[in-house]
mmCIF file of C-alpha atoms in Angstrom:
data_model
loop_
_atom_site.group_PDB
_atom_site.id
_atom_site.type_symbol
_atom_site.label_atom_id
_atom_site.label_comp_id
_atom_site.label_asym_id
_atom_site.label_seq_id
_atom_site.Cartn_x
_atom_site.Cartn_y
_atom_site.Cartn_z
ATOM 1 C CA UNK A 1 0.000 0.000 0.000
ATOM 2 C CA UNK A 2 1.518 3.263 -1.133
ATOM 3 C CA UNK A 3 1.188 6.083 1.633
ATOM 4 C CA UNK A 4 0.820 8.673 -0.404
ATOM 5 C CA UNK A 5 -0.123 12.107 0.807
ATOM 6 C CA UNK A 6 -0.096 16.234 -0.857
ATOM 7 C CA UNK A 7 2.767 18.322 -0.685
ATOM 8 C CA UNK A 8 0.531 21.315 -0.116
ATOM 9 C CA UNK A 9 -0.659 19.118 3.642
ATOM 10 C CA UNK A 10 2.814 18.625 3.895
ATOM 11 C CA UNK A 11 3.930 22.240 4.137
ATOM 12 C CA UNK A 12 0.534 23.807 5.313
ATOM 13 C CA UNK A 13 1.381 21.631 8.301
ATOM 14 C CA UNK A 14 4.765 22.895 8.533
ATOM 15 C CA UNK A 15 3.391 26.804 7.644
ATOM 16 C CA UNK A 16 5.572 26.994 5.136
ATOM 17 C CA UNK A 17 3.356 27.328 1.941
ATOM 18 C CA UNK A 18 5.747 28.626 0.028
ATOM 19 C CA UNK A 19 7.744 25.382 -0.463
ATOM 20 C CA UNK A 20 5.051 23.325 -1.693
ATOM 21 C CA UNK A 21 6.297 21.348 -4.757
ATOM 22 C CA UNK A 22 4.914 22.240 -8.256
ATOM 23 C CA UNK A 23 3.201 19.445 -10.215
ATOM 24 C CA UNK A 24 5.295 20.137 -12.633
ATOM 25 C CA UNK A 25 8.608 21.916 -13.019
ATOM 26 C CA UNK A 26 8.819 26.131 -12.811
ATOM 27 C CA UNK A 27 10.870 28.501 -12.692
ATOM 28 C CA UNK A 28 12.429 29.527 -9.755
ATOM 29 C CA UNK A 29 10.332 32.744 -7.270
ATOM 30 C CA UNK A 30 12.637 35.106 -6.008
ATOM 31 C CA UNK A 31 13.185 38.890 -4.993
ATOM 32 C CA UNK A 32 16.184 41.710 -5.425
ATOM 33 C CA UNK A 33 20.197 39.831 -5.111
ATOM 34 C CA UNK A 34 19.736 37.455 -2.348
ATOM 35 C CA UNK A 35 21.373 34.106 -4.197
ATOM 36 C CA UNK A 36 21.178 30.598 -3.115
ATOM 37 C CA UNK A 37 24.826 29.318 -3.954
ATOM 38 C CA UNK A 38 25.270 25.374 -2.444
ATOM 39 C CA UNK A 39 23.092 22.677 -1.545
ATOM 40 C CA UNK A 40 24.914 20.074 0.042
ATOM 41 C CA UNK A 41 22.669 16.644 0.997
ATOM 42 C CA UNK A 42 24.163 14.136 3.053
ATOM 43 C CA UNK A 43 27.356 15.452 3.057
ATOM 44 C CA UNK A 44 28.221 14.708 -0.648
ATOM 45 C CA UNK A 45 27.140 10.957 -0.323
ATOM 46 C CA UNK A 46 24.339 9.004 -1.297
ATOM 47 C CA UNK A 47 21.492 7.776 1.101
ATOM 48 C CA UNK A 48 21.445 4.212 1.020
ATOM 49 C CA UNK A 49 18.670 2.487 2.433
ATOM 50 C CA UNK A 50 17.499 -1.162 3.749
ATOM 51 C CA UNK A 51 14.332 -2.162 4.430
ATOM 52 C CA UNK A 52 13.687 -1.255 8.231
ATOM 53 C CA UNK A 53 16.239 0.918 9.267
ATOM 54 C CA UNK A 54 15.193 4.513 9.322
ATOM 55 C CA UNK A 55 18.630 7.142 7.818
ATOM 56 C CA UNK A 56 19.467 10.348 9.249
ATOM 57 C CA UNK A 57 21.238 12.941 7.200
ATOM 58 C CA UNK A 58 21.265 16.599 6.442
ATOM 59 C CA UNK A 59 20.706 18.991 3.890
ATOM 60 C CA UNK A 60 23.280 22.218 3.683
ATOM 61 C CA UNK A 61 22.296 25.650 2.646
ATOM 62 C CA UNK A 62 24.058 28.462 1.686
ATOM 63 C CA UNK A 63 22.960 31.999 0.465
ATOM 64 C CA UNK A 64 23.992 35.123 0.259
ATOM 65 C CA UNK A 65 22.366 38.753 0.141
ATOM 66 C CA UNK A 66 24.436 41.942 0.520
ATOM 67 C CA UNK A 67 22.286 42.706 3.644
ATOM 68 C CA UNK A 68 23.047 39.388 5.178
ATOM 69 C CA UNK A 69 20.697 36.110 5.647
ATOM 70 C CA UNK A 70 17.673 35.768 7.887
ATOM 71 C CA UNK A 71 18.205 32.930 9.927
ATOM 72 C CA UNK A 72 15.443 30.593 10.654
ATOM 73 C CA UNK A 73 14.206 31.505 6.833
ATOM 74 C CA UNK A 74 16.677 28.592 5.114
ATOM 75 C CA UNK A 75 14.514 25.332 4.560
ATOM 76 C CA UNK A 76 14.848 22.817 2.607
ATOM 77 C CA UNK A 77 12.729 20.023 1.368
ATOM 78 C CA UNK A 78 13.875 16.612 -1.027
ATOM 79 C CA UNK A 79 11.475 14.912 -3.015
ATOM 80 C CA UNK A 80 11.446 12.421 -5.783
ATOM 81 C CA UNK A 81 8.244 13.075 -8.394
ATOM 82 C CA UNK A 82 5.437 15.435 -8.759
ATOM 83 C CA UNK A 83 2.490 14.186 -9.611
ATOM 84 C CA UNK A 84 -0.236 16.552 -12.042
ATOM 85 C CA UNK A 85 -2.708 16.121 -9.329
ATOM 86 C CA UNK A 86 -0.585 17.606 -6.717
ATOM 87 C CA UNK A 87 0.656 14.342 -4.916
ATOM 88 C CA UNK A 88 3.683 13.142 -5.079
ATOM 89 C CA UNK A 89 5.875 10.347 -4.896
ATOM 90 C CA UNK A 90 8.834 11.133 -1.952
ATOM 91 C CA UNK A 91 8.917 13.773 0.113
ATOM 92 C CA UNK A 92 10.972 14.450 3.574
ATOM 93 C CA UNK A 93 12.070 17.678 5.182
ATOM 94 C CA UNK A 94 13.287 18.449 8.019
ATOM 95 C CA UNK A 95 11.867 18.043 11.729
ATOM 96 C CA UNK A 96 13.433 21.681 13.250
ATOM 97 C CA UNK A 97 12.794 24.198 10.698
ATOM 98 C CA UNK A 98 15.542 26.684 12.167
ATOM 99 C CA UNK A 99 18.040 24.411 11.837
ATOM 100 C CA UNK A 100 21.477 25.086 12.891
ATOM 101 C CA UNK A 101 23.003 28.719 11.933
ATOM 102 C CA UNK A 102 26.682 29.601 10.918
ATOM 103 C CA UNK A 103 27.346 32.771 9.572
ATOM 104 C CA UNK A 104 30.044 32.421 7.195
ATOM 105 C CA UNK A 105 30.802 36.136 6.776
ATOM 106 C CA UNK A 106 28.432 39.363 7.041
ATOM 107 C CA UNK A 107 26.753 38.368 3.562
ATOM 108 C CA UNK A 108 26.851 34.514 3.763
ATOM 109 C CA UNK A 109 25.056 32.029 6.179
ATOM 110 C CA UNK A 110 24.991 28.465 6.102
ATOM 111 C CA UNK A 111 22.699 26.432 7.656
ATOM 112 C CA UNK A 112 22.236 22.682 8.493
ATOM 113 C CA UNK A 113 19.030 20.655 8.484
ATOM 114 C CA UNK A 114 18.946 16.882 10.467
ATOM 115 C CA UNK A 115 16.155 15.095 8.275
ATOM 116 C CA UNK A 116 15.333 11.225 8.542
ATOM 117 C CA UNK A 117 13.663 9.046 5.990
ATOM 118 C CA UNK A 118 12.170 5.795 6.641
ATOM 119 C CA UNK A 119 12.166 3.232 3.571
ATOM 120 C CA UNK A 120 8.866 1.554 4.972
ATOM 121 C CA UNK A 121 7.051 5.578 3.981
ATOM 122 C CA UNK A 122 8.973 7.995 2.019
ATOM 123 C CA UNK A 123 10.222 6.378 -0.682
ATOM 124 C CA UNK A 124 6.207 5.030 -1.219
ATOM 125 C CA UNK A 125 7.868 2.517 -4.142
ATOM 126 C CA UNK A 126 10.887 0.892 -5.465
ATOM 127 C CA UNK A 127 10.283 3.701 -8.897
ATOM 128 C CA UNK A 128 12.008 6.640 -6.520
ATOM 129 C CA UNK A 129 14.861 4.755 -6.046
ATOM 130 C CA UNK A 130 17.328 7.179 -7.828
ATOM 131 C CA UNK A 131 17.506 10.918 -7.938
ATOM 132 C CA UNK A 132 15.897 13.110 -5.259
ATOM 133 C CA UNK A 133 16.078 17.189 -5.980
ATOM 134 C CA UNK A 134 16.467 19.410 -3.061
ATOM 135 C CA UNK A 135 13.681 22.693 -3.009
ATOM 136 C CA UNK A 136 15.362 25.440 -0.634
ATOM 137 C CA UNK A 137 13.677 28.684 0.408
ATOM 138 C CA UNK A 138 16.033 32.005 2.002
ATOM 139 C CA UNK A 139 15.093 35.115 3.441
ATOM 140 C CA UNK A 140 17.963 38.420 3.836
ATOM 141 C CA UNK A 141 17.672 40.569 6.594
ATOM 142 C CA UNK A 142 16.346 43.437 3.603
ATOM 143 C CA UNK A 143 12.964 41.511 2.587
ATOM 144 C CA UNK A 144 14.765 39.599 -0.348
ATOM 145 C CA UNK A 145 13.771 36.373 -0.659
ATOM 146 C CA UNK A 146 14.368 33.151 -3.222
ATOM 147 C CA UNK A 147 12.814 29.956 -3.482
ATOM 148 C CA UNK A 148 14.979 27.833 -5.580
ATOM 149 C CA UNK A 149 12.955 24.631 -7.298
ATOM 150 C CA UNK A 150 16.390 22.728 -7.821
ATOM 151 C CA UNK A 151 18.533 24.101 -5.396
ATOM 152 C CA UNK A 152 20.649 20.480 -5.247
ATOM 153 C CA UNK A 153 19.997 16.756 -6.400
ATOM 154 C CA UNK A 154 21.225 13.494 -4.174
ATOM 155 C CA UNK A 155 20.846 10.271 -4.885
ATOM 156 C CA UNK A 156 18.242 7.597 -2.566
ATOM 157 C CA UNK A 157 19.263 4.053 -4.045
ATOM 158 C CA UNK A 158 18.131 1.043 -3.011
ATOM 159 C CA UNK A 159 20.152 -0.769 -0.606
ATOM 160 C CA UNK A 160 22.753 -4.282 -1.742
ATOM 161 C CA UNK A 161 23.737 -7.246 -0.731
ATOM 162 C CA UNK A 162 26.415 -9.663 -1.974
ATOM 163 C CA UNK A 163 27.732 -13.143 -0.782
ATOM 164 C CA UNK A 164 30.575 -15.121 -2.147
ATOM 165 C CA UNK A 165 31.418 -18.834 -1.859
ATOM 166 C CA UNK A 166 34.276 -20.860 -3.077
ATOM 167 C CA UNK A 167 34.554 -24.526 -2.901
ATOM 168 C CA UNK A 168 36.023 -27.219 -2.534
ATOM 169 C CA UNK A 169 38.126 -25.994 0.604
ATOM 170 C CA UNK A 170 41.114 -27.142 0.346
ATOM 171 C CA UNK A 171 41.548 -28.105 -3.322
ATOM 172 C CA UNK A 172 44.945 -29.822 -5.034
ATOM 173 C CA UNK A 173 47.185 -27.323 -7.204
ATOM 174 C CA UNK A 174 45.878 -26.698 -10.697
ATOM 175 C CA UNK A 175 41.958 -27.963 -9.774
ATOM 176 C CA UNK A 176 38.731 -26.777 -10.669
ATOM 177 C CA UNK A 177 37.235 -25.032 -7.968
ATOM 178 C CA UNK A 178 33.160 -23.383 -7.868
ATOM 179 C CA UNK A 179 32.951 -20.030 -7.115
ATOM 180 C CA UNK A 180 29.007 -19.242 -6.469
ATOM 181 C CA UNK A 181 26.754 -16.327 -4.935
ATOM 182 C CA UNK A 182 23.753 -13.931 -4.763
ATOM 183 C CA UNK A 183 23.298 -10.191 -5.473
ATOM 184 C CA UNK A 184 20.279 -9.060 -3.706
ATOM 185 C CA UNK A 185 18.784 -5.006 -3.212
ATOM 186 C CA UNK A 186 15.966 -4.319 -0.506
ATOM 187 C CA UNK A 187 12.671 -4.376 -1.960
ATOM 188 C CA UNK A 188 10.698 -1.038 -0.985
ATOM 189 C CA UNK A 189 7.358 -2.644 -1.191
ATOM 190 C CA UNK A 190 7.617 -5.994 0.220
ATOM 191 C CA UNK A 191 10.161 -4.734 2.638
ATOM 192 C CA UNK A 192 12.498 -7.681 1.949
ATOM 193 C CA UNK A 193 15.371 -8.173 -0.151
ATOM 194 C CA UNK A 194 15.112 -9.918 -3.795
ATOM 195 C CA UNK A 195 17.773 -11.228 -5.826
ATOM 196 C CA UNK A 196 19.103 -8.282 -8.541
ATOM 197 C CA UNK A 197 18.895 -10.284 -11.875
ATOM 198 C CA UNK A 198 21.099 -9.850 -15.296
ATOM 199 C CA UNK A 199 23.275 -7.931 -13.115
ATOM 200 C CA UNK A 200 26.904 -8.155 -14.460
ATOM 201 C CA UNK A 201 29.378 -8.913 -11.211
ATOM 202 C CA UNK A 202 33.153 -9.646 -11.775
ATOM 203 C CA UNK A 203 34.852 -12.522 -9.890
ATOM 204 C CA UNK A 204 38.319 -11.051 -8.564
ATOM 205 C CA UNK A 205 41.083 -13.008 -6.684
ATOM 206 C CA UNK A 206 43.869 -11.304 -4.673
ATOM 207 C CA UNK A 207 46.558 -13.659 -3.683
ATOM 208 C CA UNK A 208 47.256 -14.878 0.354
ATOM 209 C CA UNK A 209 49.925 -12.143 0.822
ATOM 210 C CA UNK A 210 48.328 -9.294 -1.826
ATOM 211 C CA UNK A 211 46.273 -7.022 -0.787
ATOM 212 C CA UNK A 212 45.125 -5.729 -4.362
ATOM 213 C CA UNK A 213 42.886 -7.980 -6.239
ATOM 214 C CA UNK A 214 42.633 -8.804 -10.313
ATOM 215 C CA UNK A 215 39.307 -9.946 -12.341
ATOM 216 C CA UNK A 216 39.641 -12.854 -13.396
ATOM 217 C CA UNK A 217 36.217 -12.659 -15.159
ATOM 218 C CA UNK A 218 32.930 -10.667 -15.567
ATOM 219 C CA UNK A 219 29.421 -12.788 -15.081
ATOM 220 C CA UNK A 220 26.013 -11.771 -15.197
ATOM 221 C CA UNK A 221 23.018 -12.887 -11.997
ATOM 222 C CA UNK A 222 20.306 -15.115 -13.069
ATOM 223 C CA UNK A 223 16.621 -14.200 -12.363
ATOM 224 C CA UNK A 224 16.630 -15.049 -9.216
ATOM 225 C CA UNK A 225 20.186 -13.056 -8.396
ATOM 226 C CA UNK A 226 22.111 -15.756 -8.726
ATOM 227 C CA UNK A 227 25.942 -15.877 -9.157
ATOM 228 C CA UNK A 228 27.933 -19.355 -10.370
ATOM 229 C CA UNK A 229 31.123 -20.139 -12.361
ATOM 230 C CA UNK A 230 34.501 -22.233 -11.759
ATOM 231 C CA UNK A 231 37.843 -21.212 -12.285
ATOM 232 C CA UNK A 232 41.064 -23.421 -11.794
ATOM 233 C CA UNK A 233 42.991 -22.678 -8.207
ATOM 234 C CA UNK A 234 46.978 -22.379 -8.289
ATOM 235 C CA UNK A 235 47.882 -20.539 -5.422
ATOM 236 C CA UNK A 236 46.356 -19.819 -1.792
ATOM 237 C CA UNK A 237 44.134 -16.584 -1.669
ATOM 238 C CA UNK A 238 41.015 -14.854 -1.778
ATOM 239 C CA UNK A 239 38.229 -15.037 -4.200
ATOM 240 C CA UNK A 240 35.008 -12.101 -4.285
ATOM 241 C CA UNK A 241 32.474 -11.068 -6.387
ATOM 242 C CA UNK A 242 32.491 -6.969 -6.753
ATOM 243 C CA UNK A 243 29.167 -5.291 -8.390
ATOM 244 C CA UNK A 244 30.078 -1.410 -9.336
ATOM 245 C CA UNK A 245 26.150 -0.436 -8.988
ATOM 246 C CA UNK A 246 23.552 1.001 -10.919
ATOM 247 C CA UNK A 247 21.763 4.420 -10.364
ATOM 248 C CA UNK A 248 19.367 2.540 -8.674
ATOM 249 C CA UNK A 249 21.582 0.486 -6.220
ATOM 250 C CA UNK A 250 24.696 1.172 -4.399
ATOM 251 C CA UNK A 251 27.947 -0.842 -5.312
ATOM 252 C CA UNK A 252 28.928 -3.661 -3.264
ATOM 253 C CA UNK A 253 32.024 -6.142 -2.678
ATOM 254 C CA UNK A 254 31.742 -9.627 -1.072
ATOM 255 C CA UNK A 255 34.121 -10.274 1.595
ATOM 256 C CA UNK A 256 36.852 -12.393 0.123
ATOM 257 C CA UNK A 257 36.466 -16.159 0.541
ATOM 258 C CA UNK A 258 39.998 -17.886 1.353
ATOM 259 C CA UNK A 259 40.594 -21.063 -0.527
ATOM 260 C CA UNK A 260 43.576 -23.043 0.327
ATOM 261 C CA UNK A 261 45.516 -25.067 -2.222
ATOM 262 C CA UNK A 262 47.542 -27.970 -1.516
#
């Protein structure tokens, strides 16, 4: 069941009307010099997320006006799509609209939101896994103002999981040994995590004393996730599968599974 719910609720219940997300894009509403110049979500990262676990992070704002910023007057929302109805699908913003104040000098002020999103209601469904754009609103001391509709974009993917088995343990010098695994992302609508299929994952091996591993070869999930091959075992070390991601899903390495040959 998808929890959806209005922006306009959303910020009439925060009295912030102004910030109420367009059903479509528009340009931005602002007055005199005042200038929003960086939006910084999560610190630069992306927000990964599971299937219970509810993820703090912040949203950055900085502006400028030549009379200095208003503080308290900063806020920022994130949301995923507008709908032409006026729902949408993702929204969060943050629960202390002040947020916390630094003045960087007379005409710049930076301020810090703490804003949490659960994957069990915000995202509403595994389609706003992706990009999320950042709406931020500033007020200068004078009576300038700007709402900016994409002050910043971050990224709310899906989060991965990736397992890695190599058998037979130990093996004779020069044998065939089965290397086999699953790729799985959390599932924001069943709340459980499904195997990732046609998915291509590379099988690396880094010798005992190494610490850099090579790929030795580049295999693709089945539909159910998936991951098997063999490969012949000369030396002792460690074989894992690495995926490099998607924009929908974070990159993940399996820990390295030691196979010893004899």
């Amino acid at each position: 069941m998808h929890h959806r719910t209005t922006v306009a609720g959303f910020a009439g219940a925060l009295a912030l009307s102004s910030l109420t997300i367009p059903a479509a894009a528009q340009a931005d509403d602002f007055s005199g010099d005042i200038r929003i110049t960086k939006v910084v979500v999560n610190g630069g990262k992306d927000i990964v997320l599971g299937t219970t676990d509810v993820k703090t992070f912040t949203i950055a704002v900085t502006a400028t006006d030549d009379s200095g910023i208003e503080t308290g007057n900063t806020f920022p929302v994130m949301w995923h799509t507008p709908l032409p109805n006026g729902d949408y699908y993702g929204l969060v913003g943050p629960d202390d609209i002040a947020g916390k104040c630094v003045r960087q000098s007379f005409t710049t002020t930076t301020c810090t939101y703490t804003l949490k999103i659960n994957p069990r209601i915000h995202p509403q469904d595994n389609t706003t896994a992706g990009t999320w754009t950042v709406r931020a609103h500033a007020l200068a001391n004078d009576g300038d103002y700007i709402t900016k509709d994409s002050a910043g974009k971050a990224k709310v993917l899906r989060n991965s999981r990736l397992t890695v088995n190599a058998s037979p343990e130990p093996v004779k010098k020069n044998k065939t040994i089965t290397v086999t695994g699953k790729l799985t992302r959390a599932n924001w609508e069943t709340y459980r995590y499904a195997g990732y299929t046609n998915q291509a994952v590379k099988l690396q091996f880094r010798k005992k004393n190494s610490s850099t591993y090579t790929t030795l070869k580049t295999l693709k999930t089945n539909s159910t996730g998936n991951l098997k091959t063999t490969v012949k075992a000369s030396v002792d070390g460690y074989y894992r599968f690495n995926f490099e991601g998607t924009s929908t899903t974070p990159a993940v390495k399996a820990a390295g599974d030691f196979v010893d040959v004899q």
